[in-house]
Amino acid sequence: MTRIVMPVKNLKEITDLLNTVTTEVKLKLTGKGMEVRAVDPAHVAMINIDAPKESFVEYGVDNEEELAVDVERLKNVIKVSRDSDQITITKEKDKLLFEIGTINKKISLLDGNTVSTPKIPQLSSESYVVLSRTDLERGLKAAEDVSDAIRLTLTKESFRARSMSETEESELSLPADLLKEVVCAGTVKSSYPLEYLIRFIKSITTAEEIKMSFKDDYPLIIDFRFGVNRDISGTFLLAPRMEQ
Amino acid sequence: MTWAEKYRATRISELIISPEILKTMVSWMNRWKSGDVAKKGMILYGDPGTGKTTALSVISREVGFQLIEMNSSDRRNAEQMKLVAKMGGLYRDLFSMDDTHGGPDKLILVDEADNIFEGRSTDTGGDTGGIRALAEIVQETHNPIALTMNEYYDFRRKSSAQAIIENCEVLDFRPYTRRRTREYSAYIARVRERINQILETEKVKLSQEAIDLAIERNEPDLRAILNDLESLRHLSDAPEDDMELWDRDSPGSVYDIIDQTFRSRNYGKILQALRNKDFDTDDYIMWIDQNLPDMEVETTKIDRPFALLAYSDWLKNQVFRKQHFAFKNLAEEVSAGVGFAVNRLNEHYFKYQFPQYIRDRARIKGSGMGRRNVSEKVGRMVHLSTRRAGDMLWLMEMMRRHDKKGFTELAEKLYLTPQEISSL
């Protein structure tokens, strides 16, 4: 029987993250923990979450299993809970039973064949920056509604995130001393979809630091750790804007 | 999985489409690859089941594009359009990042583009801004975008559709241009060959007559042909009995039914088509009325079919005037015979026209609204009721004709729209 117990806060964060890109996902439960991957319909944003079994309060998975769920339904379940609660998830045939304190809720599993799991592309970049989530969040919020894209520029001395339209402009500029770590030879710059970045940053509330790796006209790779004990690792990928 | 899905073509060689169409599609995609783009979009229109979507997905894969599909017709409003088609058009594809050349790498497919934007209620995900959003996307995209649709002529009439069409290569997607040509027989032969392959793989035996009938009834809709054959599979032990089961309804478009009315020599078939139509008797009579003059070659004898049509129109009115609803179908049945009264039929291809009468009526109604609006505005200015002000509109008409300057000033003061001015 499959039965896992985890802090509601962790499940909420995972759900919010998935919700930024897709509506249906497969949660893969293995002997090591839970893995989830999802891509948006336009192949522009991708999320990969690895929650090791140590991040769960209880982790009872006998056989490897894939649970296909509707993200919206999952959100509804979480809505009735409080952040301090723990949530117990039990698989019952084609249903998932959620026990949150005094409330029991059941949702139907989706047909696993209709939900596909994307393959994560092999990506790597030598230049990266590590910065605090709150700094980035402020910069992104300032750029909101200015344009659909945000241009990231990284040098050894600074990190800049700039958004421009005909009438407005917004820039976040962080000198090296405000960054946790920078590795970059020369200058790298590339533009990414702002809307996805904003949705992403709004959905991670427990992560403190995020690592952004990118290079010219190459996907942005965001690595971060989150969860109540920051023991869940996540990767968020964004495709670069095509320049004419 | 149905046969139609299971045996969907996966390679270019398996596609049953005309060679010219294939060539145009491949060269359009190759131009995108080589950075020499003439038209950013491509519109494929044609009957359902002719392989528009399949051809796009197969060819795009072989040329080397990832396919981004937008086909969940329930949630395709402007918002959704922006999130998928626009994003897909402007950003690279995460799955083709190992490909180094960095050019266009995905093809965005908007399936059934002719019926996305109808719903006005937000509950059903409808949004009238959808088509404008799509026009913008086609203009801005850095990746190829393809639209499929069944009714191109309806689509063309929608507002903002022109902006899309200007940026698209438009392709009439049909497997052959005319029946009883070499092209047609080649097409039928390929369909037969494919059916036989499928039957062999499925180990199902069907009589040759059944197969021919399935093709005859449904072509060029391959999906329907396969669905029909599949529904007969359990009868494969007694292939002789399978003929009885054939009767599948499919609603015909007004073009098809008008075409049948004029050209079919089988009255029963016309009636059958009429049973599944999705427009009313009035429209039917109007359509025949509009197109009859072009279909009769011997214009001096055109009175005969018109007399019949007039009779059916009279019948139709009698039904309502005398409340004889038992005769409701009679009017339609009489109109269905107009084709037989035609002396010498125009054998050439003719694009049936939308009834002028309906169009005019819509315009008159529009200008009536215009006058009403003007009366209301004038009334508000001079403290009169809309109706009394309406009686004075002749004065404005005179001004417009004789005192251009004064009229322009007045129109500005009243904030009249060009449409309202023209209604005077």
XYZ file of C-alpha atoms in Angstrom:
668
model
C 0.000 0.000 0.000
C 1.143 3.486 -0.768
C 0.922 5.932 2.074
C 2.930 9.088 2.544
C 2.829 11.846 5.130
C 4.264 15.268 4.500
C 3.978 18.855 5.751
C 1.140 20.654 3.969
C 3.513 23.505 3.259
C 5.713 21.256 1.139
C 2.820 19.893 -0.862
C 1.478 23.387 -1.369
C 4.759 24.648 -2.703
C 5.148 21.692 -5.034
C 1.606 22.144 -6.301
C 2.065 25.864 -6.877
C 5.269 25.214 -8.772
C 3.607 22.652 -11.015
C 0.663 24.959 -11.509
C 2.933 27.556 -13.094
C 3.443 25.354 -16.125
C 0.768 22.710 -16.419
C -2.605 21.382 -15.320
C -1.960 17.635 -15.187
C 1.097 15.838 -13.824
C 2.415 12.457 -12.871
C 3.915 12.113 -9.420
C 6.476 9.369 -9.577
C 7.094 7.590 -6.308
C 10.257 5.498 -6.163
C 12.273 3.914 -3.393
C 14.280 7.112 -3.132
C 11.491 9.631 -3.023
C 9.132 11.570 -5.219
C 9.999 12.915 -8.667
C 7.862 15.230 -10.741
C 8.489 16.722 -14.151
C 6.249 18.957 -16.159
C 6.450 21.135 -19.229
C 4.129 23.858 -20.468
C 2.223 23.303 -23.729
C 4.504 25.614 -25.723
C 7.735 23.903 -24.557
C 8.951 27.145 -23.055
C 9.047 26.341 -19.335
C 9.868 23.116 -17.547
C 9.974 22.083 -13.951
C 11.770 19.186 -12.328
C 11.284 18.416 -8.630
C 13.123 15.842 -6.567
C 11.760 15.290 -3.091
C 13.946 12.679 -1.317
C 12.149 10.363 1.050
C 13.866 12.120 3.978
C 11.791 15.213 3.217
C 8.629 13.269 4.108
C 7.394 12.639 7.629
C 6.515 9.100 6.625
C 7.240 7.492 3.305
C 5.567 4.140 2.724
C 6.046 3.165 -0.891
C 6.471 -0.547 -1.563
C 6.450 -0.552 -5.323
C 7.430 2.165 -7.668
C 4.291 3.988 -8.633
C 3.055 6.824 -10.819
C 0.099 8.899 -9.727
C -1.478 11.034 -12.412
C -3.331 13.964 -10.882
C -5.117 17.139 -11.835
C -3.187 20.057 -10.356
C -6.318 22.158 -9.917
C -7.921 19.395 -7.795
C -4.796 19.162 -5.713
C -4.970 22.884 -5.045
C -8.558 22.520 -3.859
C -7.472 19.919 -1.372
C -4.744 22.135 -0.015
C -7.105 25.089 0.262
C -8.914 23.526 3.210
C -5.743 23.014 5.209
C -3.586 25.214 7.405
C 0.103 25.751 6.824
C 1.048 24.046 10.079
C -0.874 20.848 9.258
C 0.462 17.567 8.071
C -1.162 15.760 5.217
C -1.513 12.012 4.792
C -1.922 10.714 1.270
C -3.113 7.163 0.687
C -3.747 5.511 -2.627
C -7.031 3.609 -2.813
C -7.474 1.882 -6.163
C -8.138 4.740 -8.593
C -8.534 7.379 -5.921
C -6.250 9.366 -3.668
C -7.333 9.886 -0.085
C -6.071 13.005 1.657
C -6.308 13.269 5.426
C -5.688 16.721 6.820
C -6.394 16.890 10.551
C -10.136 16.418 10.829
C -10.867 16.519 7.136
C -10.829 13.639 4.681
C -10.931 14.350 0.982
C -10.783 11.988 -1.971
C -9.920 12.847 -5.542
C -9.872 10.634 -8.624
C -6.609 9.756 -10.262
C -6.307 10.499 -13.970
C -5.596 7.881 -16.585
C -1.805 7.637 -16.542
C -1.648 7.110 -20.298
C -3.078 10.518 -21.046
C -0.524 12.402 -18.970
C 2.956 12.413 -20.395
C 6.165 13.082 -18.533
C 8.666 15.156 -20.470
C 12.269 14.163 -20.869
C 14.539 16.697 -19.259
C 17.023 17.996 -21.820
C 20.735 17.896 -20.996
C 21.675 21.488 -20.351
C 24.610 23.126 -18.687
C 26.232 26.493 -18.539
C 29.558 27.588 -17.064
C 28.377 31.049 -16.061
C 26.026 31.371 -13.157
C 24.947 33.637 -10.358
C 23.570 32.851 -6.910
C 21.311 35.459 -5.393
C 18.657 35.850 -2.752
C 15.100 35.092 -3.746
C 13.728 38.325 -2.305
C 16.109 40.467 -4.375
C 15.096 38.720 -7.564
C 11.440 38.844 -6.684
C 11.528 42.603 -6.241
C 13.247 43.053 -9.576
C 10.748 40.857 -11.370
C 7.762 42.540 -9.787
C 9.099 45.906 -10.885
C 9.283 44.623 -14.445
C 5.790 43.145 -14.412
C 3.534 44.505 -17.160
C 6.371 46.378 -18.835
C 6.990 43.735 -21.473
C 6.588 40.024 -22.084
C 10.313 39.397 -21.819
C 13.088 40.145 -19.371
C 16.689 40.456 -20.428
C 19.298 39.072 -18.074
C 22.873 40.278 -18.282
C 25.702 38.835 -16.217
C 29.297 39.975 -15.876
C 31.864 39.330 -13.196
C 30.894 42.626 -11.581
C 27.135 42.616 -11.716
C 23.823 40.985 -12.536
C 21.126 42.950 -14.303
C 17.544 42.124 -15.193
C 15.963 44.572 -17.570
C 12.576 44.828 -19.169
C 11.731 47.363 -21.835
C 8.804 48.552 -23.883
C 8.323 51.642 -26.032
C 7.026 53.629 -23.107
C 8.410 51.994 -20.012
C 11.578 50.525 -18.690
C 12.517 48.685 -15.545
C 15.876 47.451 -14.374
C 17.187 45.516 -11.435
C 20.896 45.930 -11.005
C 22.853 44.013 -8.382
C 26.575 44.643 -7.953
C 28.790 41.685 -7.075
C 28.842 42.456 -3.351
C 25.080 41.955 -3.173
C 25.345 38.582 -4.896
C 26.149 35.374 -3.063
C 28.306 34.030 -5.849
C 29.167 34.875 -9.459
C 31.046 32.804 -11.972
C 31.298 34.422 -15.352
C 33.974 35.105 -17.903
C 33.080 38.037 -20.106
C 29.452 39.059 -20.542
C 26.483 36.783 -21.086
C 22.993 37.970 -21.919
C 19.734 36.434 -22.941
C 15.977 37.149 -22.732
C 13.349 34.972 -21.073
C 9.572 34.955 -20.651
C 8.812 37.270 -17.761
C 5.395 35.867 -17.023
C 6.740 32.416 -16.248
C 9.545 33.842 -14.126
C 7.081 35.835 -12.075
C 4.741 32.919 -11.594
C 7.707 30.818 -10.595
C 9.116 33.238 -8.070
C 5.678 33.758 -6.512
C 5.231 30.055 -5.978
C 8.458 29.381 -4.100
C 8.160 30.864 -0.660
C 10.647 28.833 1.348
C 13.648 28.998 -0.963
C 16.269 31.493 0.181
C 18.871 31.333 -2.511
C 18.523 30.585 -6.151
C 21.165 29.769 -8.671
C 20.635 30.998 -12.195
C 22.847 29.595 -14.935
C 22.642 30.844 -18.487
C 24.576 31.979 -21.488
C 23.872 33.771 -24.751
C 20.683 32.514 -26.389
C 20.552 29.478 -24.212
C 17.961 28.265 -21.715
C 17.932 29.656 -18.205
C 18.551 26.973 -15.610
C 17.325 27.858 -12.142
C 18.388 25.554 -9.319
C 16.887 25.989 -5.883
C 16.186 24.125 -2.671
C 12.900 24.500 -0.898
C 10.522 22.927 1.590
C 10.196 23.300 5.335
C 13.710 21.921 5.809
C 14.987 23.009 2.383
C 15.637 19.439 1.465
C 13.643 19.323 -1.756
C 15.564 20.259 -4.858
C 14.029 21.815 -7.888
C 15.114 22.902 -11.338
C 13.201 25.338 -13.471
C 14.084 25.713 -17.135
C 13.090 28.564 -19.430
C 13.641 28.806 -23.165
C 15.395 31.905 -24.509
C 13.589 34.429 -26.675
C 14.460 34.180 -30.332
C 16.187 37.273 -31.639
C 15.506 38.355 -35.165
C -7.700 3.122 -29.778
C -9.669 3.368 -32.994
C -8.223 2.253 -36.299
C -8.114 5.833 -37.459
C -5.791 6.705 -34.570
C -3.848 3.479 -34.574
C -3.014 3.622 -38.266
C -2.464 7.350 -38.476
C 0.388 8.025 -40.878
C 3.775 8.404 -39.225
C 5.954 8.915 -42.285
C 5.648 11.134 -45.330
C 5.415 8.092 -47.576
C 2.281 6.994 -45.741
C 0.409 10.252 -46.220
C -2.463 10.038 -48.651
C -2.436 13.613 -49.886
C -1.916 15.250 -53.232
C 1.744 15.599 -54.308
C 1.336 19.342 -54.954
C 0.081 19.958 -51.437
C 2.930 17.921 -50.019
C 5.419 19.918 -52.046
C 4.017 23.246 -50.950
C 4.034 22.228 -47.292
C 7.578 20.906 -47.379
C 8.915 23.953 -49.159
C 7.112 26.295 -46.766
C 8.751 24.559 -43.796
C 12.135 24.422 -45.493
C 12.013 28.121 -46.159
C 11.520 28.628 -42.434
C 14.505 26.418 -41.741
C 16.731 28.283 -44.152
C 15.639 31.687 -42.858
C 13.994 32.772 -46.114
C 10.420 33.219 -44.924
C 7.837 34.584 -47.344
C 4.664 33.909 -45.367
C 4.856 33.261 -41.663
C 1.709 31.199 -41.430
C -0.052 28.537 -43.380
C -3.784 27.891 -43.540
C -4.906 24.404 -44.468
C -8.588 24.127 -45.142
C -10.645 21.191 -46.286
C -13.047 18.465 -45.300
C -12.580 16.731 -41.967
C -10.589 13.531 -42.074
C -8.490 14.433 -45.111
C -5.292 14.450 -43.072
C -4.538 18.116 -42.442
C -3.334 17.642 -38.897
C -1.617 14.355 -39.655
C 0.251 15.834 -42.609
C 1.425 18.757 -40.501
C 2.655 16.586 -37.682
C 4.418 14.096 -39.959
C 6.058 16.652 -42.236
C 7.083 18.934 -39.393
C 8.807 16.052 -37.661
C 10.713 15.059 -40.766
C 11.787 18.616 -41.458
C 12.880 18.872 -37.815
C 10.321 20.927 -35.933
C 8.845 20.216 -32.541
C 5.068 20.348 -32.760
C 3.152 22.603 -30.368
C -0.534 21.790 -30.589
C -3.408 23.986 -29.579
C -6.444 21.835 -29.979
C -8.370 21.726 -26.747
C -11.255 23.597 -28.278
C -12.877 24.212 -24.911
C -10.297 26.637 -23.614
C -8.969 28.588 -26.516
C -9.643 32.177 -25.734
C -7.359 35.126 -26.219
C -5.620 34.464 -22.915
C -4.864 30.875 -23.754
C -3.844 31.873 -27.235
C -1.251 34.234 -25.812
C 0.120 31.722 -23.390
C 0.617 28.911 -25.860
C 0.780 30.186 -29.421
C 2.461 33.466 -28.615
C 5.003 32.006 -26.208
C 5.658 29.184 -28.619
C 6.138 31.659 -31.425
C 8.608 33.900 -29.662
C 10.699 31.534 -27.577
C 12.892 28.614 -28.497
C 11.941 25.041 -27.814
C 13.404 23.393 -24.732
C 13.421 20.031 -26.459
C 15.576 21.118 -29.363
C 18.290 22.956 -27.508
C 21.032 20.501 -28.456
C 20.409 21.545 -32.024
C 23.016 24.250 -32.487
C 21.926 26.378 -35.407
C 19.477 28.327 -33.270
C 16.849 29.098 -35.898
C 13.147 28.321 -35.812
C 12.701 25.013 -34.046
C 8.994 24.429 -33.525
C 5.790 24.518 -35.456
C 2.704 25.865 -33.764
C -0.483 24.187 -34.836
C -3.819 25.839 -34.147
C -6.326 23.142 -34.976
C -9.842 24.013 -36.139
C -9.056 27.696 -36.216
C -12.441 28.464 -37.750
C -14.378 27.616 -34.628
C -12.295 28.769 -31.731
C -13.599 32.184 -31.208
C -17.357 31.888 -31.408
C -18.381 31.679 -27.772
C -18.963 35.020 -26.191
C -19.615 33.668 -22.754
C -16.544 33.425 -20.600
C -17.925 30.278 -18.951
C -17.255 28.298 -22.075
C -13.872 29.902 -22.467
C -15.061 32.010 -25.358
C -13.569 35.351 -26.093
C -14.179 37.496 -29.113
C -10.651 38.860 -28.911
C -9.265 35.480 -29.838
C -8.974 36.088 -33.529
C -7.286 39.429 -33.065
C -4.841 37.829 -30.665
C -4.129 35.196 -33.282
C -3.566 37.838 -35.966
C -0.990 39.514 -33.762
C 0.709 36.231 -33.044
C 0.996 35.360 -36.725
C 2.550 38.744 -37.352
C 5.111 38.533 -34.579
C 6.033 34.874 -34.498
C 9.608 33.703 -34.953
C 8.433 30.146 -35.520
C 6.148 28.750 -38.223
C 2.475 28.668 -37.354
C -0.153 26.555 -39.098
C -3.934 26.841 -38.873
C -6.332 24.144 -39.949
C -10.011 24.701 -40.631
C -13.008 23.173 -42.349
C -14.786 26.275 -43.561
C -12.370 28.768 -45.025
C -15.064 30.949 -46.573
C -16.841 31.421 -43.256
C -13.554 32.202 -41.595
C -12.715 34.822 -44.199
C -15.794 36.816 -43.332
C -14.826 37.257 -39.704
C -13.343 40.540 -38.637
C -9.560 40.552 -38.277
C -9.393 37.355 -40.320
C -7.922 39.417 -43.153
C -4.892 40.277 -41.059
C -4.238 36.583 -40.581
C -4.798 35.642 -44.205
C -2.369 38.305 -45.420
C 0.413 36.607 -43.494
C -0.478 33.079 -44.498
C -0.027 30.791 -47.381
C -3.509 29.379 -48.015
C -3.811 25.792 -49.124
C -6.970 24.069 -50.278
C -6.401 20.671 -48.750
C -8.057 18.089 -50.889
C -6.703 14.825 -52.190
C -7.883 15.431 -55.755
C -9.390 18.315 -57.690
C -11.960 16.463 -59.743
C -13.590 13.080 -59.826
C -13.003 10.650 -62.659
C -9.509 11.841 -63.418
C -6.240 10.001 -63.206
C -5.484 11.889 -60.026
C -8.737 10.640 -58.534
C -8.145 7.007 -59.405
C -4.631 7.204 -58.022
C -6.053 8.549 -54.787
C -8.719 5.853 -54.532
C -6.109 3.197 -55.274
C -3.953 4.448 -52.417
C -6.914 4.492 -50.055
C -7.774 0.915 -51.038
C -4.211 -0.205 -50.594
C -4.074 1.302 -47.118
C -7.382 -0.271 -46.119
C -6.192 -3.671 -47.263
C -3.001 -3.291 -45.251
C -4.994 -2.441 -42.160
C -7.458 -5.278 -42.639
C -4.571 -7.661 -43.061
C -2.835 -6.491 -39.898
C -6.089 -6.662 -37.970
C -6.881 -10.054 -39.506
C -10.324 -8.882 -40.528
C -11.992 -9.958 -43.762
C -14.575 -7.733 -45.380
C -16.243 -8.019 -48.743
C -14.940 -5.848 -51.549
C -18.416 -4.309 -51.876
C -18.393 -3.201 -48.256
C -15.021 -1.556 -48.699
C -16.108 0.173 -51.887
C -19.273 1.378 -50.241
C -17.370 2.742 -47.260
C -15.092 4.671 -49.589
C -17.928 5.869 -51.777
C -19.963 7.126 -48.839
C -17.254 8.897 -46.943
C -14.420 9.985 -49.152
C -12.483 12.157 -48.836
C -12.959 11.633 -45.096
C -10.475 8.856 -44.360
C -11.289 8.867 -40.691
C -14.947 8.161 -41.413
C -14.044 5.405 -43.854
C -11.940 3.662 -41.244
C -14.544 4.173 -38.524
C -17.192 2.612 -40.715
C -15.015 -0.339 -41.583
C -14.037 -0.823 -37.978
C -17.668 -0.916 -36.940
C -18.080 -3.848 -39.301
C -15.174 -5.887 -37.999
C -17.302 -8.160 -35.866
C -19.243 -9.059 -38.978
C -16.181 -10.254 -40.776
C -17.351 -13.863 -40.556
C -20.379 -13.133 -42.654
C -19.283 -10.335 -44.939
C -22.432 -10.601 -47.064
C -24.678 -9.178 -44.353
C -22.732 -6.065 -43.706
C -24.461 -3.887 -46.269
C -27.524 -3.466 -44.097
C -25.757 -1.478 -41.471
C -24.819 1.454 -43.576
C -26.528 4.563 -42.614
C -24.633 7.214 -40.922
C -25.806 10.788 -40.702
C -23.520 13.680 -41.072
C -24.730 17.250 -41.180
C -24.094 18.811 -44.554
C -22.960 22.367 -45.021
C -25.177 24.692 -46.987
C -22.694 24.580 -49.887
C -22.890 20.806 -50.136
C -26.649 20.697 -49.969
C -27.097 23.426 -52.560
C -24.606 21.635 -54.767
C -26.555 18.406 -54.408
C -29.830 20.154 -55.084
C -28.563 21.372 -58.409
C -26.354 18.544 -59.494
C -27.586 15.335 -57.938
C -29.880 13.192 -60.057
C -31.042 11.274 -57.027
C -34.018 12.964 -55.384
C -33.975 10.611 -52.396
C -30.395 11.537 -51.649
C -31.167 15.240 -51.701
C -34.008 14.715 -49.263
C -31.751 12.713 -47.018
C -29.168 15.473 -47.040
C -31.886 17.984 -46.190
C -32.871 16.027 -43.137
C -29.453 16.704 -41.631
C -29.089 20.314 -42.578
C -28.448 22.921 -39.947
C -30.246 25.883 -41.515
C -33.971 26.472 -42.040
C -36.298 26.247 -45.028
C -36.211 30.001 -45.521
C -32.455 29.995 -45.969
C -32.654 27.020 -48.279
C -35.099 28.750 -50.610
C -33.068 31.932 -50.452
C -29.869 30.129 -51.405
C -31.512 28.434 -54.374
C -33.036 31.755 -55.411
C -29.638 33.436 -55.345
C -27.789 30.781 -57.286
C -30.382 29.543 -59.730
C -29.667 32.200 -62.424
C -26.056 31.067 -62.568
C -26.910 27.421 -62.766
C -29.372 27.591 -65.647
C -27.578 27.947 -68.964
C -30.705 28.481 -71.050
C -31.755 31.763 -69.539
C -34.920 32.048 -71.595
C -36.339 28.994 -69.902
C -35.434 30.019 -66.409
C -39.102 30.632 -65.594
C -39.742 26.936 -65.105
C -37.426 26.308 -62.133
C -38.302 29.712 -60.708
C -42.007 28.890 -60.885
C -41.331 25.793 -58.854
C -39.308 27.749 -56.344
C -42.048 30.368 -56.089
C -44.553 27.608 -55.460
C -42.472 26.214 -52.628
C -42.106 29.696 -51.172
C -45.889 30.086 -51.292
C -46.298 26.698 -49.604
C -43.924 27.758 -46.890
C -45.977 30.866 -46.185
C -49.206 28.911 -46.197
C -47.829 26.659 -43.506
C -47.548 29.600 -41.173
C -50.573 31.540 -42.309
C -52.957 28.608 -42.068
C -51.042 26.794 -39.362
C -50.918 23.634 -41.458
C -47.774 22.301 -39.943
C -48.340 18.921 -41.469
C -47.205 20.542 -44.718
C -44.068 21.959 -43.240
C -41.792 19.584 -45.080
C -43.628 19.947 -48.333
C -42.133 23.348 -49.119
C -38.684 21.926 -48.636
C -39.420 18.858 -50.681
C -40.669 20.970 -53.555
C -37.574 23.185 -53.447
C -35.406 20.109 -53.457
C -36.805 19.340 -56.897
C -35.809 22.649 -58.456
C -32.654 21.079 -59.828
C -34.765 18.730 -61.950
C -36.670 21.611 -63.459
C -33.501 23.243 -64.707
C -33.368 22.938 -68.466
C -29.630 22.897 -69.084
C -27.397 22.843 -66.071
C -24.190 24.850 -65.838
C -21.656 22.024 -65.748
C -18.750 24.218 -64.756
C -17.535 24.689 -61.241
C -19.402 27.475 -59.572
C -18.806 28.971 -56.179
C -22.257 29.320 -54.645
C -23.055 32.819 -53.519
C -24.424 33.911 -50.195
C -27.994 35.240 -50.719
C -27.876 38.940 -51.511
C -31.296 39.444 -49.939
C -30.136 38.324 -46.519
C -27.035 40.443 -46.798
C -29.035 43.542 -47.767
C -31.511 42.995 -45.024
C -28.715 42.853 -42.489
C -27.329 46.095 -43.853
C -30.681 47.854 -43.788
C -31.094 46.792 -40.211
C -27.639 48.183 -39.504
C -28.430 51.554 -41.036
C -31.753 51.603 -39.176
C -29.764 51.300 -35.986
C -27.538 54.112 -37.209
C -30.515 56.438 -37.674
C -31.836 55.534 -34.269
C -28.527 56.393 -32.672
C -28.413 59.735 -34.444
C -31.967 60.548 -33.340
C -31.066 59.710 -29.792
C -28.006 61.942 -29.848
C -29.852 64.824 -31.467
C -32.731 64.377 -29.037
C -30.394 64.605 -26.093
C -28.896 67.799 -27.430
C -32.126 69.627 -28.142
C -34.206 68.094 -25.361
C -36.576 66.125 -27.536
C -37.671 62.526 -27.385
C -35.776 60.163 -29.674
C -38.877 59.788 -31.793
C -39.570 63.490 -32.273
C -35.901 64.071 -33.036
C -36.105 61.270 -35.582
C -38.792 63.194 -37.430
C -36.351 66.053 -37.821
C -33.521 64.046 -39.318
C -34.376 65.249 -42.825
C -32.993 68.582 -41.726
C -29.614 67.007 -41.016
C -29.719 65.313 -44.350
C -30.259 68.681 -46.028
C -27.426 70.207 -44.051
C -25.147 67.408 -45.050
C -25.873 68.057 -48.679
C -25.807 71.838 -48.713
C -23.853 73.067 -45.724
C -20.830 70.783 -45.443
C -18.991 72.940 -42.925
C -21.951 73.340 -40.629
C -22.720 69.658 -40.830
C -19.168 68.647 -39.951
C -19.263 70.896 -36.905
C -22.580 69.484 -35.843
C -21.416 65.914 -36.372
C -18.384 66.588 -34.227
C -20.501 68.090 -31.517
C -22.784 65.080 -31.538
C -19.864 62.639 -31.664
C -21.359 60.874 -34.670
C -19.552 57.809 -35.923
C -18.859 57.467 -39.667
C -21.424 54.687 -39.725
C -24.065 56.915 -38.219
C -23.281 59.697 -40.676
C -23.625 57.347 -43.623
C -26.997 56.191 -42.312
C -28.457 59.641 -42.872
